[in-house]
């Protein structure tokens, strides 16, 4: 049956996550990032612009593929059903995502990334003329222990779940952590009120003055019993106090209680501070992702 392509809708998020969890259960993690990356990339990375920048392919019954365009202004992701990996259908999805991003970006190159173990996707990208240009992320794993050390924070700091009225402070913390330009209103509208987000899963460390000093969002894949962190950040005024570590440990206890057995987190391979943080908690590098690019026509 021919595949039909259509624009993504908010109502697609839950079935999309369930579908991709099934693909991971069938084919393993190589080539498939955690299902928590889906809402993070569609809503937080795209500032809520998913309906214009995200596309689905369906086979008449099930979701068969996904394209997210214009991440970071010039990058795309394509996620494909295991049965379509390496086929002309997947090649067509990749070509579409490249062309859709190229039409909108002003950058010289269109980018995408691929797991180092995903030889099928690498071959497809090379067929389209993409070339590897960098190592992008370290993909790390940690087996959840039976007992997790309780988080420790300095006197006056509080580890808790986020609330909707934290939007202004969460925006400020993200801006300081990632050199972004969120407003509280934007973060509330584009992320906090969108499908997939649950303020109970955004763990924050509140400073004595009421500011959000550190934060992380954790995600769960109940089918594969895998948790995930994305993002993790610390406000520049509060670094080197163990606050992000405390937020992560608090979340890991939550994930263990929810039945997760493994936790993953990715970071830019050049981010030494992130590597040291994750190493200190027990994460080890399992894979890396490689950046590929192709000149814009």
XYZ file of C-alpha atoms in Angstrom:
297
model
C 0.000 0.000 0.000
C 1.413 3.440 -0.879
C 2.356 5.708 1.999
C 0.345 8.865 2.573
C 2.006 11.968 4.012
C 0.280 14.599 6.116
C 1.076 17.362 8.599
C 1.503 16.441 12.252
C -1.243 17.367 14.747
C -1.041 17.601 18.530
C -3.375 14.611 18.830
C -0.727 12.478 17.087
C 1.785 12.683 19.936
C 0.541 9.781 22.076
C 0.075 7.294 19.203
C 3.401 8.422 17.766
C 5.208 7.691 21.024
C 3.475 4.311 21.332
C 4.451 3.476 17.753
C 8.108 4.416 18.182
C 8.257 2.495 21.484
C 7.091 -0.532 19.504
C 9.808 0.033 16.902
C 12.432 0.150 19.679
C 11.048 -3.061 21.171
C 11.290 -4.703 17.739
C 14.591 -3.367 16.447
C 16.556 -2.083 19.451
C 17.802 1.411 20.242
C 20.316 1.786 17.423
C 18.759 4.372 15.134
C 15.926 5.200 17.543
C 16.314 7.784 20.271
C 14.076 7.771 23.338
C 10.380 8.524 22.818
C 10.786 11.513 25.151
C 12.836 13.167 22.432
C 9.702 13.377 20.276
C 7.788 16.000 22.307
C 11.043 17.712 23.256
C 12.046 18.180 19.621
C 8.560 18.934 18.294
C 7.625 21.464 20.966
C 10.668 22.779 22.831
C 13.114 22.747 19.899
C 10.529 24.118 17.455
C 8.941 26.573 19.910
C 5.555 24.878 19.440
C 5.712 25.048 15.633
C 5.103 21.347 15.065
C 2.044 21.688 12.846
C 4.095 23.502 10.189
C 7.435 21.730 10.507
C 6.596 18.111 11.342
C 5.218 15.489 8.957
C 3.927 11.936 9.249
C 3.721 9.079 6.767
C 0.999 6.459 7.217
C 0.355 3.154 5.471
C -3.420 3.437 5.779
C -3.473 1.929 9.261
C -0.288 2.757 11.145
C 2.341 5.475 11.350
C 5.261 4.520 9.106
C 7.573 7.507 9.402
C 8.157 10.940 10.885
C 10.096 13.991 9.735
C 10.965 16.942 11.972
C 12.379 19.851 9.976
C 14.119 23.101 10.905
C 15.576 21.998 14.250
C 18.137 24.626 15.244
C 17.268 26.443 12.022
C 18.886 24.017 9.581
C 18.642 20.413 10.846
C 16.129 17.615 10.377
C 15.281 14.232 11.876
C 13.632 11.279 10.146
C 12.365 8.256 12.088
C 11.212 5.247 10.075
C 9.493 1.943 10.801
C 11.955 -0.990 10.981
C 10.415 -2.658 7.922
C 11.162 0.443 5.830
C 14.771 0.931 6.909
C 17.084 0.952 3.895
C 14.222 1.023 1.390
C 13.296 3.557 -1.295
C 10.466 4.710 0.999
C 12.929 5.760 3.689
C 15.135 7.411 1.079
C 12.113 9.405 -0.095
C 11.396 10.548 3.480
C 14.989 11.694 3.902
C 14.904 13.548 0.596
C 11.658 15.276 1.560
C 13.036 16.355 4.955
C 16.212 17.690 3.348
C 14.302 19.645 0.688
C 11.736 21.015 3.173
C 14.519 22.260 5.454
C 16.552 23.643 2.555
C 13.589 25.724 1.389
C 13.276 27.439 4.758
C 16.814 27.798 6.075
C 19.257 30.509 5.117
C 22.257 28.472 6.266
C 24.765 27.090 3.786
C 24.208 23.467 4.810
C 21.283 21.274 5.845
C 22.207 18.998 8.773
C 21.129 15.732 10.313
C 22.688 13.260 12.713
C 22.873 9.480 12.912
C 23.909 6.884 15.486
C 27.402 5.497 14.869
C 25.941 1.968 14.782
C 23.235 2.812 12.226
C 24.981 1.696 9.048
C 21.654 1.527 7.195
C 20.903 5.230 7.721
C 24.491 6.220 7.000
C 24.294 4.442 3.626
C 21.010 6.198 2.813
C 22.437 9.622 3.636
C 25.487 8.961 1.499
C 23.217 7.979 -1.412
C 21.705 11.445 -1.139
C 25.130 13.105 -1.153
C 25.458 13.855 2.559
C 28.939 13.869 4.073
C 30.009 13.376 7.670
C 31.453 16.555 9.168
C 31.549 16.103 12.937
C 30.897 13.934 15.965
C 27.750 15.379 17.488
C 26.542 13.798 20.749
C 27.614 11.182 23.236
C 24.687 8.837 23.955
C 25.008 7.597 27.522
C 23.281 4.895 29.576
C 22.946 4.097 33.267
C 21.415 0.941 34.717
C 19.157 2.056 37.543
C 20.415 0.635 40.847
C 18.071 -0.763 43.483
C 18.992 2.112 45.790
C 19.709 5.671 44.676
C 21.589 8.136 46.863
C 19.252 10.839 48.128
C 19.939 14.216 46.509
C 21.860 16.727 48.580
C 21.553 20.488 48.115
C 22.896 23.456 50.087
C 20.802 24.863 52.910
C 17.860 26.902 51.654
C 17.579 25.131 48.284
C 14.545 22.948 47.522
C 14.179 20.068 45.034
C 10.617 19.782 43.731
C 8.444 19.315 40.681
C 7.691 22.307 38.491
C 4.393 24.167 38.505
C 2.707 26.019 35.671
C 3.335 29.289 37.481
C 7.100 28.593 37.266
C 7.068 29.426 33.555
C 8.853 32.781 33.903
C 11.586 31.334 36.093
C 11.951 28.235 33.890
C 12.362 30.495 30.867
C 15.022 32.526 32.668
C 16.886 29.384 33.723
C 16.857 28.014 30.163
C 18.058 31.335 28.776
C 20.975 31.362 31.196
C 21.807 27.682 30.672
C 21.537 27.503 26.888
C 21.914 31.122 25.728
C 18.277 31.051 24.597
C 15.635 33.788 24.445
C 12.483 32.290 25.953
C 9.824 34.356 27.656
C 7.657 32.769 30.303
C 4.590 33.177 28.121
C 6.345 31.426 25.214
C 7.534 28.529 27.369
C 4.091 28.035 28.870
C 2.361 28.105 25.470
C 4.917 26.165 23.413
C 5.920 23.521 25.971
C 4.063 23.391 29.260
C 0.556 23.220 27.792
C 1.456 20.888 24.920
C 0.963 17.101 24.728
C 3.604 14.990 26.438
C 4.661 17.600 28.977
C 3.833 16.978 32.633
C 5.080 19.555 35.163
C 5.457 16.728 37.672
C 8.278 15.358 35.457
C 10.152 18.661 35.267
C 12.320 18.569 38.374
C 13.636 21.911 39.567
C 15.947 23.136 42.277
C 14.570 26.330 43.760
C 17.063 28.802 45.235
C 16.436 30.616 48.517
C 15.485 33.756 46.567
C 12.813 31.859 44.599
C 14.725 31.564 41.334
C 14.987 28.249 39.470
C 18.644 27.354 39.905
C 18.668 24.007 38.053
C 16.189 21.871 36.172
C 15.693 18.696 34.210
C 12.802 17.015 32.440
C 12.639 13.244 32.648
C 10.729 10.997 30.260
C 9.575 7.402 30.573
C 9.102 4.625 28.029
C 7.025 2.092 29.964
C 7.082 -0.498 27.193
C 10.881 -0.708 27.091
C 11.362 0.360 30.734
C 13.783 3.101 29.710
C 13.916 6.579 31.234
C 15.547 9.606 29.639
C 16.726 13.107 30.548
C 16.174 16.006 28.147
C 17.062 18.758 28.899
C 19.357 19.215 31.906
C 20.498 22.692 32.836
C 21.812 24.995 35.559
C 21.436 28.759 35.755
C 24.846 30.403 35.371
C 24.537 32.035 38.809
C 24.317 28.642 40.540
C 26.828 26.371 38.822
C 29.257 23.991 40.550
C 27.004 23.412 43.563
C 25.737 19.947 42.597
C 22.243 21.222 41.850
C 21.705 19.544 38.455
C 23.037 16.312 39.956
C 20.498 16.590 42.777
C 17.653 17.135 40.316
C 18.732 14.110 38.280
C 19.032 11.836 41.322
C 15.564 12.895 42.458
C 14.215 12.073 38.998
C 16.033 8.732 38.882
C 14.334 7.677 42.114
C 11.022 8.604 40.497
C 11.906 6.585 37.386
C 12.937 3.557 39.412
C 9.622 3.692 41.290
C 7.833 3.825 37.908
C 9.507 0.574 36.803
C 12.332 1.908 34.642
C 15.485 -0.229 34.586
C 17.711 1.895 32.317
C 18.178 5.664 31.919
C 19.688 7.503 28.959
C 21.000 11.013 28.428
C 22.764 12.639 25.471
C 25.152 15.562 25.431
C 27.275 17.437 22.936
C 30.570 15.593 22.773
C 32.454 18.870 23.402
C 30.555 19.587 26.643
C 33.098 18.457 29.225
C 31.023 19.723 32.143
C 28.061 17.590 31.109
C 30.300 14.560 30.683
C 31.688 14.969 34.194
C 28.206 15.382 35.660
C 26.826 12.263 34.000
C 29.946 10.230 34.787
C 29.549 11.158 38.460
C 26.056 9.664 38.505
C 27.073 6.417 36.815
C 26.372 6.994 33.131
C 28.678 5.455 30.544
C 28.942 6.215 26.849
C 27.151 3.596 24.725
C 27.071 5.282 21.319
C 27.856 8.575 19.665
C 26.002 10.387 16.939
C 27.681 11.725 13.822
C 26.677 14.914 12.093
C 26.101 14.786 8.322
C 25.500 17.752 6.075
C 24.585 18.575 2.496
C 24.858 21.993 0.793
C 21.611 23.868 0.373
C 20.708 24.082 -3.354
